[in-house]
Coordinates of C-alpha atoms and ligand atoms in Angstrom, one line a residue:
X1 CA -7.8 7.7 -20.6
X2 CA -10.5 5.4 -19.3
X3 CA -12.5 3.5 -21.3
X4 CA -16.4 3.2 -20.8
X5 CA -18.5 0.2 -21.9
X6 CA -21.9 2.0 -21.5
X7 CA -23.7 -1.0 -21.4
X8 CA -22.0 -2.3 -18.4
X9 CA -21.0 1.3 -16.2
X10 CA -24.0 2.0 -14.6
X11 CA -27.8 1.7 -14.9
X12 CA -29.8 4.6 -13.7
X13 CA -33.0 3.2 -14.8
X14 CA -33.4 -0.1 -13.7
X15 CA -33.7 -1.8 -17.4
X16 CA -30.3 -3.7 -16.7
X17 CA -28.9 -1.6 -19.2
X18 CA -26.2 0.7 -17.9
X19 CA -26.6 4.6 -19.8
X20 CA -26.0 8.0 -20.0
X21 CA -27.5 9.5 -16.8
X22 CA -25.6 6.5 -15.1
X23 CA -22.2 7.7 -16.4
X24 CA -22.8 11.4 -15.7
X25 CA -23.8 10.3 -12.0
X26 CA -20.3 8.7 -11.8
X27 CA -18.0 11.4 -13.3
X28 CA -17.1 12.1 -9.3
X29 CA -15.2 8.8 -9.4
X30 CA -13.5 9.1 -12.6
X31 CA -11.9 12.7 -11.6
X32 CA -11.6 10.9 -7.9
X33 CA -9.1 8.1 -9.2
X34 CA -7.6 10.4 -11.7
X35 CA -8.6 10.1 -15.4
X36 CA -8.6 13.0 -17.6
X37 CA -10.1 11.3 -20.8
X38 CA -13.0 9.0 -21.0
X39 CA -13.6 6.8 -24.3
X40 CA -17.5 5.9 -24.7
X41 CA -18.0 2.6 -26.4
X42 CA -20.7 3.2 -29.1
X43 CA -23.7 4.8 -27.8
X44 CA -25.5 5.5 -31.3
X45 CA -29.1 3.5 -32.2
X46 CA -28.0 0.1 -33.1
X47 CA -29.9 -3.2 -33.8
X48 CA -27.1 -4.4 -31.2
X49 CA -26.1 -7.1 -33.6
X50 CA -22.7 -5.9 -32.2
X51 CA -23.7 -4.3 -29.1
X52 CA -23.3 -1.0 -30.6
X53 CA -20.8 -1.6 -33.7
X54 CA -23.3 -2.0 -35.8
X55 CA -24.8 1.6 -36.3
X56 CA -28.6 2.4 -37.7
X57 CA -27.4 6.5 -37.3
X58 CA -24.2 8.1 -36.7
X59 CA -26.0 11.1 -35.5
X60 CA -28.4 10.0 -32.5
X61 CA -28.2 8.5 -29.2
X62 CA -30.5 4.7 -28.7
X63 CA -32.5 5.3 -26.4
X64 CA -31.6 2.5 -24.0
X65 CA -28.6 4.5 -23.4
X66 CA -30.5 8.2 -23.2
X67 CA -31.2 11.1 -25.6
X68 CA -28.8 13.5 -26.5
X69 CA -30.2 16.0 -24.4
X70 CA -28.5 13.7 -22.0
X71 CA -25.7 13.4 -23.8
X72 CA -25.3 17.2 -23.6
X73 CA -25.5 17.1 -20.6
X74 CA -22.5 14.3 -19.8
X75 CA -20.4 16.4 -21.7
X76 CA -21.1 19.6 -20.3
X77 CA -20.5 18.2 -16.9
X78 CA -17.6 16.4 -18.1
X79 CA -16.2 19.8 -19.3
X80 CA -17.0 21.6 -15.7
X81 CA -15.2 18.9 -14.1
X82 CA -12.0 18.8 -16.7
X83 CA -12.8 15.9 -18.1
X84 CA -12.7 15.4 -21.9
X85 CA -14.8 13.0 -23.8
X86 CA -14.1 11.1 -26.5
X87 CA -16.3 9.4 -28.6
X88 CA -16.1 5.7 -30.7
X89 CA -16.7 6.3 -34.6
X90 CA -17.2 3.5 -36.1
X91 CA -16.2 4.1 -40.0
X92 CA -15.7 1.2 -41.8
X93 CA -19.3 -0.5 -41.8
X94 CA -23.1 0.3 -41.0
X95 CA -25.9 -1.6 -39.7
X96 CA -28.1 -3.2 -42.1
X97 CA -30.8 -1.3 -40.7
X98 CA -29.2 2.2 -41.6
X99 CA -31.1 4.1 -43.9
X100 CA -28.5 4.2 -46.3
X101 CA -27.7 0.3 -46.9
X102 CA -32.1 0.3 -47.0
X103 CA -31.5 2.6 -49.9
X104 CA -28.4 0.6 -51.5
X105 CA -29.6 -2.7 -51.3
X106 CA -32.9 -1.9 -52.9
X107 CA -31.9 -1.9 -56.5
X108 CA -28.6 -1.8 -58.3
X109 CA -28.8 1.6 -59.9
X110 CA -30.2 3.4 -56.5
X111 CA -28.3 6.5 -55.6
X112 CA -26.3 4.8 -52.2
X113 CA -25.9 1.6 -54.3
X114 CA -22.3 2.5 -54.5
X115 CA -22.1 3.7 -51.0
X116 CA -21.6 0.1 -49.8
X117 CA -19.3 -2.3 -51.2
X118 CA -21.1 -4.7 -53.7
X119 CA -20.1 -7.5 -56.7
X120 CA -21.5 -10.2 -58.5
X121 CA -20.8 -13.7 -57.7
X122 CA -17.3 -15.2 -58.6
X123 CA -17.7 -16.7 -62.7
X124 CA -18.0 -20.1 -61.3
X125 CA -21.1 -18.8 -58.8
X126 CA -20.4 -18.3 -55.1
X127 CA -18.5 -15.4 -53.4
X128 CA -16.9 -13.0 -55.3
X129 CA -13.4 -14.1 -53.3
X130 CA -12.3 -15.7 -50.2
X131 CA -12.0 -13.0 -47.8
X132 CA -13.6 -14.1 -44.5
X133 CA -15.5 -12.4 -41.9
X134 CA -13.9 -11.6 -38.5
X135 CA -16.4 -13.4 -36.6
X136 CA -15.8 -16.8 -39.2
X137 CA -17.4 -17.5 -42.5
X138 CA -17.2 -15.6 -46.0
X139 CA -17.2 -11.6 -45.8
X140 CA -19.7 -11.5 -48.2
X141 CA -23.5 -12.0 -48.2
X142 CA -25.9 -12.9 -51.3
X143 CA -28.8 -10.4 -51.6
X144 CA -31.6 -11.9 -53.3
X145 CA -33.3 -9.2 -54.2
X146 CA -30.1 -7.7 -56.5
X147 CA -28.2 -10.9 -57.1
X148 CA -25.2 -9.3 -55.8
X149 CA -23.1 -9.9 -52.6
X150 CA -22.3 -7.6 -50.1
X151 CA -19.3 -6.7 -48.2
X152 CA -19.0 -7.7 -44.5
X153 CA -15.3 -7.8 -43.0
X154 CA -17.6 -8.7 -39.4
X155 CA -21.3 -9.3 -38.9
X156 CA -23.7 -9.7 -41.9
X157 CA -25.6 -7.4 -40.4
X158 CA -22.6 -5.1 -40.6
X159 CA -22.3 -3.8 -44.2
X160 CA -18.8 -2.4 -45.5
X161 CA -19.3 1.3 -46.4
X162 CA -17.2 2.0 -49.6
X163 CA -14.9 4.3 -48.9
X164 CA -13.4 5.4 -52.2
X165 CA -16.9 6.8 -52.9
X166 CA -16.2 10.7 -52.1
X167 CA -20.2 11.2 -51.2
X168 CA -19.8 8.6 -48.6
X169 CA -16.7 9.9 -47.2
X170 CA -18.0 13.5 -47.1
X171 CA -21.1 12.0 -45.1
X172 CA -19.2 10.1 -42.7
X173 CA -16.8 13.2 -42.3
X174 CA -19.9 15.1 -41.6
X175 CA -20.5 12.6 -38.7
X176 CA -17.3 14.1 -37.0
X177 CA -18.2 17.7 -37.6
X178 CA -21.8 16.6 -36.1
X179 CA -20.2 15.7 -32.6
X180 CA -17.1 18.0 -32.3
X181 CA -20.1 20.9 -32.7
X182 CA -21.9 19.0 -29.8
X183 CA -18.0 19.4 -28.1
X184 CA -16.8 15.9 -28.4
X185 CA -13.1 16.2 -27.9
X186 CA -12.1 13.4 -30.1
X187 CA -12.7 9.9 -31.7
X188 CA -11.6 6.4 -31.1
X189 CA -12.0 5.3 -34.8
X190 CA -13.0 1.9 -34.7
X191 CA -10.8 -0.8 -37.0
X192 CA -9.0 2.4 -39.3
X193 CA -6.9 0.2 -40.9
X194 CA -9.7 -1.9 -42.8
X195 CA -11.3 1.0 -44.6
X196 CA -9.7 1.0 -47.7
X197 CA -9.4 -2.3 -48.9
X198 CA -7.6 -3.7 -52.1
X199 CA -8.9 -2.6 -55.4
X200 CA -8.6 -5.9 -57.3
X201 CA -10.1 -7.7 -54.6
X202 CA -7.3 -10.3 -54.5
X203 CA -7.9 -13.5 -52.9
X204 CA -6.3 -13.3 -49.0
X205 CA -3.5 -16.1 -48.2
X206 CA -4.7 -17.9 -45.7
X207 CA -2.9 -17.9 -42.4
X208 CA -0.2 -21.2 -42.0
X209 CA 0.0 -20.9 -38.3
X210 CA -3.8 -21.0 -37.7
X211 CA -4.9 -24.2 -35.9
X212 CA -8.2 -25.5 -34.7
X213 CA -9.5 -23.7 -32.1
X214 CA -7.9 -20.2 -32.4
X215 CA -10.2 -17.6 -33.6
X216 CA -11.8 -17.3 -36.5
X217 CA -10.0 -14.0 -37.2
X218 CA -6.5 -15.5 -37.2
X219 CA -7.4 -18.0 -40.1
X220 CA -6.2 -15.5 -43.1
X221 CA -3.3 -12.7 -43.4
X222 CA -5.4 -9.9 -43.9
X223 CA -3.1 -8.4 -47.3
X224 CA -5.8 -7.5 -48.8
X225 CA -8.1 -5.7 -46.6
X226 CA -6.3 -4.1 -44.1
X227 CA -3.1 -1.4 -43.9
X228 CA -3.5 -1.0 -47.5
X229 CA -1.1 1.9 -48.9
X230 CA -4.2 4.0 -49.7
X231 CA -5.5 4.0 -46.2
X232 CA -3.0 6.9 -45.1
X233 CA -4.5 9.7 -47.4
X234 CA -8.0 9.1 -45.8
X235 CA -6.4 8.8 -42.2
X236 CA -5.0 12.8 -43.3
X237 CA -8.1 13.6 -44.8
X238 CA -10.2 12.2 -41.3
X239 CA -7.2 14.5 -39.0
X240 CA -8.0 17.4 -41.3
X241 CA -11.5 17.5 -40.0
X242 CA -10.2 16.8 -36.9
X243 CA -8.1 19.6 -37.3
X244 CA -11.3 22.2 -38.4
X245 CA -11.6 22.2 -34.5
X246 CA -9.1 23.1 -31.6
X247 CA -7.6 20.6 -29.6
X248 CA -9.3 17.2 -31.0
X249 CA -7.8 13.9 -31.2
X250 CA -7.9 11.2 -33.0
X251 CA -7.2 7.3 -32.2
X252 CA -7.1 5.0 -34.4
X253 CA -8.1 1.0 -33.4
X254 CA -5.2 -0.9 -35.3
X255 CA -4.0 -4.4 -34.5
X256 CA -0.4 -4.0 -36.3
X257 CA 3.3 -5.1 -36.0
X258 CA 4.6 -2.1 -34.6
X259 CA 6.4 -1.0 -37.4
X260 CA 3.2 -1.2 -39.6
X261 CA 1.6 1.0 -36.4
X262 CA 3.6 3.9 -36.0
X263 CA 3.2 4.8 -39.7
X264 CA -0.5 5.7 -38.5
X265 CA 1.0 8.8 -36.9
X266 CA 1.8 10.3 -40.4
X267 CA 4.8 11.4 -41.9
X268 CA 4.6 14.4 -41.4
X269 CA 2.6 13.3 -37.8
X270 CA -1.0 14.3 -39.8
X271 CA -2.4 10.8 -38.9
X272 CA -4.3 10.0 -36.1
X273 CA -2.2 11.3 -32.7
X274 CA -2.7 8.1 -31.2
X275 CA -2.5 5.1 -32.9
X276 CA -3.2 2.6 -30.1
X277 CA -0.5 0.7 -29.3
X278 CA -1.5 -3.2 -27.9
X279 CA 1.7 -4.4 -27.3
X280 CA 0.7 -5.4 -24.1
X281 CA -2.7 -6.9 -24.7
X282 CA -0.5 -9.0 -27.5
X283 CA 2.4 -9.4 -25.2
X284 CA 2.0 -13.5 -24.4
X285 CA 5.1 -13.7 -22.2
X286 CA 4.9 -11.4 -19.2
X287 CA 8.8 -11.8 -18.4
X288 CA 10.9 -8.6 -17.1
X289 CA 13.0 -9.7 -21.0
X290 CA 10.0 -9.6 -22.7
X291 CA 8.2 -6.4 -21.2
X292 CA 11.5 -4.9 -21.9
X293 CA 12.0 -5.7 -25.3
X294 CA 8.8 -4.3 -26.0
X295 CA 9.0 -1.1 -24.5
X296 CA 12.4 -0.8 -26.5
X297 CA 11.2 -1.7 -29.7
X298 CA 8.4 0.8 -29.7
X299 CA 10.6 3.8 -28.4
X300 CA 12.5 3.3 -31.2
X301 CA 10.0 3.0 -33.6
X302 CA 8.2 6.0 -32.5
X303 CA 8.8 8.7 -35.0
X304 CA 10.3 11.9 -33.6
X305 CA 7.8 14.0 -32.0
X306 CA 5.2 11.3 -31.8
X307 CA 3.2 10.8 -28.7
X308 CA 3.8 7.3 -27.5
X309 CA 0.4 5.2 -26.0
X310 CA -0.1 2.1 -23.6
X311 CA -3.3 0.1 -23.7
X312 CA -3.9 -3.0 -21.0
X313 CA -7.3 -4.2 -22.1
X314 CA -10.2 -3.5 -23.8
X315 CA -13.7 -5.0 -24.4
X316 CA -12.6 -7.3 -27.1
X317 CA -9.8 -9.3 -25.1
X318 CA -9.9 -10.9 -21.7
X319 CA -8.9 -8.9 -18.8
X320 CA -5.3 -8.7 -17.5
X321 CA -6.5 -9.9 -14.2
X322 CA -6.6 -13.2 -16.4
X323 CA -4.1 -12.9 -18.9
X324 CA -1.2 -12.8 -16.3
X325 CA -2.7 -13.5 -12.8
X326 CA -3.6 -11.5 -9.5
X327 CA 0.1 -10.6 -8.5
X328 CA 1.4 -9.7 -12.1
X329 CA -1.6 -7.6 -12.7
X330 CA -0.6 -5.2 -10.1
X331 CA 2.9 -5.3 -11.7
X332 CA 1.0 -4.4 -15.3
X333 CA -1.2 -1.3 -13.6
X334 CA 2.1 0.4 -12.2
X335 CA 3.6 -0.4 -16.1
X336 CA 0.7 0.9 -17.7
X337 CA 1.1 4.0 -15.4
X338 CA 4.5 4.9 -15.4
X339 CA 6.0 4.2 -18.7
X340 CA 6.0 7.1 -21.3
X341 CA 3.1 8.1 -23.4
X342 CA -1.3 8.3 -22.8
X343 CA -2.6 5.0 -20.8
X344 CA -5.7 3.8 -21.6
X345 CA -7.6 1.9 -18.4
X346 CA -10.7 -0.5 -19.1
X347 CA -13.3 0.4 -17.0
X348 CA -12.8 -1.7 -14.0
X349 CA -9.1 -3.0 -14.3
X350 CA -8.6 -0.3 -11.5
X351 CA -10.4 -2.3 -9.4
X352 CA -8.8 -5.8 -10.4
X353 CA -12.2 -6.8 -11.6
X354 CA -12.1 -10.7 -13.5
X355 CA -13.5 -12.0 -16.5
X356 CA -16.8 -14.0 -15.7
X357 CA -17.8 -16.9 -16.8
X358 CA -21.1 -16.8 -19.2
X359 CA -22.7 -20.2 -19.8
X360 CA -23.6 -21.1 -23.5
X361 CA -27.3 -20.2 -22.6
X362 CA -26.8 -16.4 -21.7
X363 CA -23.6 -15.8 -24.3
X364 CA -25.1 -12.9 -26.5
X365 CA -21.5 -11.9 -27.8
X366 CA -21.6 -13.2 -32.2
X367 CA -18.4 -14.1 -31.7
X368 CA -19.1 -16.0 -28.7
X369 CA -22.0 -17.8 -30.5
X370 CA -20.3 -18.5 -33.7
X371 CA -16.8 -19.4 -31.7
X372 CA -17.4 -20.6 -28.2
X373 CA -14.1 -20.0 -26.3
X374 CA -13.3 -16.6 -27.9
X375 CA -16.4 -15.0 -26.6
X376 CA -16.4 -10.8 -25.3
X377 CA -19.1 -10.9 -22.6
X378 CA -16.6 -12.3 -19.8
X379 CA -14.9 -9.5 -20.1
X380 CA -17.8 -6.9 -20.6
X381 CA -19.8 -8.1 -17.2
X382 CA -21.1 -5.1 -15.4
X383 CA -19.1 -2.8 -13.3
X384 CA -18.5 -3.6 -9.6
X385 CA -19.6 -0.1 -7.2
X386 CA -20.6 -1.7 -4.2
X387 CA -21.7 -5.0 -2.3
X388 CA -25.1 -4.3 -2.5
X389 CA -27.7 -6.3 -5.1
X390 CA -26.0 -6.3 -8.7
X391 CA -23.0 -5.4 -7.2
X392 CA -24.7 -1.4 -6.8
X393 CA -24.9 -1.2 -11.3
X394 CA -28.9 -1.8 -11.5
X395 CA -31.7 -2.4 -9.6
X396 CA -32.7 -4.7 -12.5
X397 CA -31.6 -7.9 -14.1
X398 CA -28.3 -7.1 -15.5
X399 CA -28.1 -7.4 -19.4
X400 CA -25.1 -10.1 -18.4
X401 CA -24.4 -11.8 -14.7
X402 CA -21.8 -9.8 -12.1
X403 CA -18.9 -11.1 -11.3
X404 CA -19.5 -13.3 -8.0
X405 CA -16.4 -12.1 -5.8
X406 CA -18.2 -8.6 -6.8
X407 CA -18.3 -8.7 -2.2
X408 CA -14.8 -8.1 -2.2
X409 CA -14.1 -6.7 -5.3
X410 CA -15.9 -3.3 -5.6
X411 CA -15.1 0.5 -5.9
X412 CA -16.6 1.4 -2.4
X413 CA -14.3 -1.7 -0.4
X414 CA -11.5 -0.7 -2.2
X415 CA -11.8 3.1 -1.2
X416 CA -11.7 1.6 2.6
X417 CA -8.6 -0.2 2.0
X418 CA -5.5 1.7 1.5
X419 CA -3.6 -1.1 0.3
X420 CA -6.3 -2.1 -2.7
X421 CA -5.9 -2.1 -6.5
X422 CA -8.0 0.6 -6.4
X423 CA -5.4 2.7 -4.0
X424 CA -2.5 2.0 -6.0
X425 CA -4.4 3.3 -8.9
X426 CA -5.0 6.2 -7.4
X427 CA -1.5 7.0 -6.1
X428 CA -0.4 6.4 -9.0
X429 CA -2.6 9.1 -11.2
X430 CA -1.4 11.1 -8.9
X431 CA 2.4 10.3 -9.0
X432 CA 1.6 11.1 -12.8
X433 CA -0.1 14.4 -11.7
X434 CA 2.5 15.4 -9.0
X435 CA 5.8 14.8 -10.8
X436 CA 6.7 15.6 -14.4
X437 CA 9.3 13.0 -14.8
X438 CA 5.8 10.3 -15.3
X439 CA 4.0 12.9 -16.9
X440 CA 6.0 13.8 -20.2
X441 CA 10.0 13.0 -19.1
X442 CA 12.2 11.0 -20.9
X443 CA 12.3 7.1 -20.8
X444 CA 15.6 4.9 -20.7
X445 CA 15.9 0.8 -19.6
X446 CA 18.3 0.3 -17.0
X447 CA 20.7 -3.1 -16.7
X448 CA 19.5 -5.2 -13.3
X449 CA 21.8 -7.7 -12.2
X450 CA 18.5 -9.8 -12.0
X451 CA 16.7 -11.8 -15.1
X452 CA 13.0 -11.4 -13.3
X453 CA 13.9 -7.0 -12.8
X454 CA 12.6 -4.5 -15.2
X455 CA 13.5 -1.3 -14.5
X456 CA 13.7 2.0 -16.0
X457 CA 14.6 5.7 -15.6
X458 CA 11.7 8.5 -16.0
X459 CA 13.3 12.0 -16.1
X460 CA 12.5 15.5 -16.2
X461 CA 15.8 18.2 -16.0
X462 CA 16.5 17.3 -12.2
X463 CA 13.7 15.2 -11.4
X464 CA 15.0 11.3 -11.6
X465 CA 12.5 8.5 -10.8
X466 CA 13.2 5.3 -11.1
X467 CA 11.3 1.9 -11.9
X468 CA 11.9 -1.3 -11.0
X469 CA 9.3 -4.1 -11.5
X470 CA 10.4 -7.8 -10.5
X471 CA 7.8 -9.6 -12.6
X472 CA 9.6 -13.5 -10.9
X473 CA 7.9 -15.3 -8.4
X474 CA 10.6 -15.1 -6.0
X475 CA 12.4 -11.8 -3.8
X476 CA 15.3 -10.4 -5.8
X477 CA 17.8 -7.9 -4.5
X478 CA 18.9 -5.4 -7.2
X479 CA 22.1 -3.0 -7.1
X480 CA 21.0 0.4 -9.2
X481 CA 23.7 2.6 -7.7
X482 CA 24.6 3.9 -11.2
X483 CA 21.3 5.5 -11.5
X484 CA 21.5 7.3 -7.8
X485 CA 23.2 6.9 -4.5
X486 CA 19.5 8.2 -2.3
X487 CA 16.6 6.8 -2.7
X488 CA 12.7 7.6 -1.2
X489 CA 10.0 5.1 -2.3
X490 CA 6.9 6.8 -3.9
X491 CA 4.8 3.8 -4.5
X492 CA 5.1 -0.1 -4.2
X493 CA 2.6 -2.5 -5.8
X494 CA 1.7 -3.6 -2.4
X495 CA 0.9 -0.2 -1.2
X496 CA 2.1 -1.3 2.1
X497 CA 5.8 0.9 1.9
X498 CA 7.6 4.2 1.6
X499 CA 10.7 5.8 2.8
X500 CA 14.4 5.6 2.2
X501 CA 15.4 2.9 0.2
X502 CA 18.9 1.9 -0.5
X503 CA 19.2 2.1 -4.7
X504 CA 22.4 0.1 -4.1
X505 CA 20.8 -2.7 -2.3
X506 CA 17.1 -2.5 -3.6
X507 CA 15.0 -5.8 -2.5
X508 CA 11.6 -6.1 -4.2
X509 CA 9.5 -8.9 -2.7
X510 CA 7.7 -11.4 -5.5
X511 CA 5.5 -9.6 -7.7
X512 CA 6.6 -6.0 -6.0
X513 CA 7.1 -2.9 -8.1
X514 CA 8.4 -0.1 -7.2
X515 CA 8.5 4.2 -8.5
X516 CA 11.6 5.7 -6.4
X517 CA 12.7 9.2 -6.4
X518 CA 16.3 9.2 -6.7
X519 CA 19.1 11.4 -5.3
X520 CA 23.1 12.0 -5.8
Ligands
LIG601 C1 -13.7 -3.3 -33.2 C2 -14.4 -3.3 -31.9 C3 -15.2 -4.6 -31.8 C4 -16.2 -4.7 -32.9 C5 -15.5 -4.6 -34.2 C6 -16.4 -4.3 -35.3 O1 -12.7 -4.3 -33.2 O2 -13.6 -3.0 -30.9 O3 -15.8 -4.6 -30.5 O4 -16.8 -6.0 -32.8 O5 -14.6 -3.5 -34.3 O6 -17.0 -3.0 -35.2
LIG602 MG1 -30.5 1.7 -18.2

């Protein structure tokens, strides 16, 4: 799966804006590098008080990014192509501009009044309790007009719809049916687990390891308004409409422990399929130890018969390019694509692209504004095609600056080199494509005589591949005899090998990985 921030793919109109007709014109390259799925961001009218998560109607297109006539079109040549599409739905809150919080906030008996999620002030005046936005400050908002406050777990321009209202439910379950008729083949549902929230609305403890500095969303345990028991009979109800359809998905957003996260496949797996899993956008030490213990936890968590999932980055957290460094990056893209389960690719991580700089002046993320040093746009700059003006995305000025090493890095100098990001991306896909073993075979961690080696065994009835990833800074010689005697290299990071290979004496370089087939 590869995900799409419209904004920033590609701008077919020149208003510095990328859009629909952009993204069509660059299905080629998604089937070329060998995605299957692609995830839109939200492409719905919006005040863009969120760039997009703030929603004025579930049902249209803005028109910065197209109509749905060109929507239709995307899709249908999507389709031709075999590509699916899967769309962002974006549940637990409005805009302030949608036509229902108009209607809600405009008296206290109106019909919608309950749609949203109002109280009065606390008895001593002021909020009616202390849960706090995501983007800092209270979660509520004082509306003159009623002399209530309204619930808003992000922007204030971001009301909480009220969930336990069944009207509101069967409208926003309508929503669904609205796209999988236009052939949407699923739904990334944005924040699932924050739909239902407590109904006492208890006070929140705040969070003791929150210092200075970290970001504002880290400052209280969320007990009260998120993974709430209730949350699992909407999450059926949500797959149930899913389900009126053939072959949909559903994916739920959820920033959980793991053990809190696999319960989002259902017990009796009639949750979401893919609960996304960011165990590696969370994981702070990339150590061979560390990536290990991760993948071992979350095998074991995984219920039987659940689909396993691997996400590197999104457009809320900076790229891996920075989180772990050039070298280690390439390490993480062979991870992503070899270990067991659906990856999910940002848009330009293939490519190595970098977070970018954004002065103070041109920040336009809220969180960047309210919380400088926790701002989204570095890592939502637009995407890098060629080394032409704007880096080949507009012939306008870009909504926000492209990446200056945009020369080097870009899609059409990387198709020229075969030892680029972009061509170990590709063989990769196509490892995936070529050999079930990647595709749906079993996973198991093998011992390495080395504390920098991580390496694993991907199986299919004869088929036996092996992985071996030495995330040190240093080469390291590894002995995996046990696993096979004959070796042939598929793919190294460096995308400058293949052949025999010795699985008793394997030497990885720094920061080399490696996917050998392996023979008695
Ligand atoms: C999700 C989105 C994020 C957005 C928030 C509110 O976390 O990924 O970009 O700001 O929800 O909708
Ligand atoms: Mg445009």
């Amino acid at each position: 799966m590869y995900q799409i921030y419209p904004r920033s793919f590609l701008d077919s109109d020149g208003d510095g804006v990328g859009d629909l007709r952009g993204i069509t014109r660059r299905l080629g390259y998604l089937r070329e590098i060998g995605v299957d799925v692609l995830w839109l961001s939200p492409i719905y009218p919006s005040p863009m008080a969120d760039f997009g998560y703030d929603v004025s109607c579930y049902t249209d297109v803005h028109p910065l990014f197209g109509t749905l006539e060109d929507f239709d079109v995307l899709v249908n040549e999507a389709h031709r192509l075999g590509l699916k599409v899967v769309l962002d739905f974006v549940p637990n809150h409005s805009s302030d501009e949608h036509p229902w919080f108009v209607e809600s906030r405009s008296s206290r008996d109106n019909l919608k009044r309950d749609w949203y999620v109002w109280r009065d002030a606390a008895p001593g005046g002021g909020p009616p309790n202390n849960w706090e936005s995501y983007f800092g400050g209270p979660a509520w908002e004082k509306d003159v007009n009623t002399g209530q406050y309204y619930l808003h777990l992000f922007h204030k321009k971001q009301p909480d719809l009220n969930w336990r209202n069944p009207q509101t439910r069967e409208a926003m379950f309508d929503v669904m049916r609205f796209w999988f008729e236009r052939g949407v083949d699923g739904f990334r549902v944005d924040v699932l687990a924050a739909l239902m929230k407590d109904e006492a609305f208890r006070d929140n403890p705040p969070d003791p390891g929150w210092r200075e500095g970290d970001p504002p969303f880290l400052r209280q345990q969320r007990l009260y308004t998120e993974d709430r028991p209730e949350i699992h009979e909407l999450v059926r109800e949500m797959r149930a409409v899913a389900n009126e359809y053939d072959e949909r998905v559903l994916i739920g957003e959820l920033y959980l422990p793991l053990d809190r996260l696999v319960t989002y496949y259902g017990e009796q797996l009639d949750g979401v399929h893919l609960p996304f899993n960011f165990g590696l956008v969370l994981l702070k030490e990339w150590k061979a130890g560390a990536v290990r213990r991760l993948v071992e936890e979350y095998e074991a968590l995984l219920p039987e018969n659940a689909w396993p999932n691997w996400v590197l980055g999104n457009h809320d957290n900076p790229r891996i390019e920075n989180r772990i460094g050039r070298a280690r990056a390439r390490l993480a893209q062979m991870l992503l694509l070899t270990l067991r389960g659906t990856p999910t690719c940002y848009y330009g991580d293939e490519i190595g692209m970098r977070d970018v700089e954004i002065p103070a002046h041109l920040t336009v993320d809220p969180v960047g504004k309210t919380a400088p040093g926790h701002s989204r746009d570095p890592e939502r700059t637009p995407m890098q095609w060629d080394a032409g003006p704007n880096a080949g995305f507009s012939t306008g000025v870009p909504w926000l600056p492209v990446a200056d090493d945009y020369a080097e890095a870009n899609v059409e100098a990387q198709r020229e080199d075969s030892r680029s990001r972009l061509a170990l991306f590709k063989r990769l896909t196509e490892l995936r494509r070529e050999l079930q073993a990647l595709s749906t075979g079993s996973y198991r961690s093998l011992d390495t005589s080395s504390e920098s080696v991580f390496a694993y065994l991907r199986q299919h009835e004869e088929e036996s591949l092996l992985v071996a990833l030495n995330f040190g800074t240093s080469s390291q010689e590894v002995n995996l005899a046990k696993a096979g005697k004959k070796g042939e290299l598929l793919c190294s990071t460096l995308m400058d090998r293949e052949g025999d290979v010795d699985p008793e004496r394997l030497a990885l370089r720094p920061g080399e990985g490696v996917v050998v087939r392996l023979r008695d």
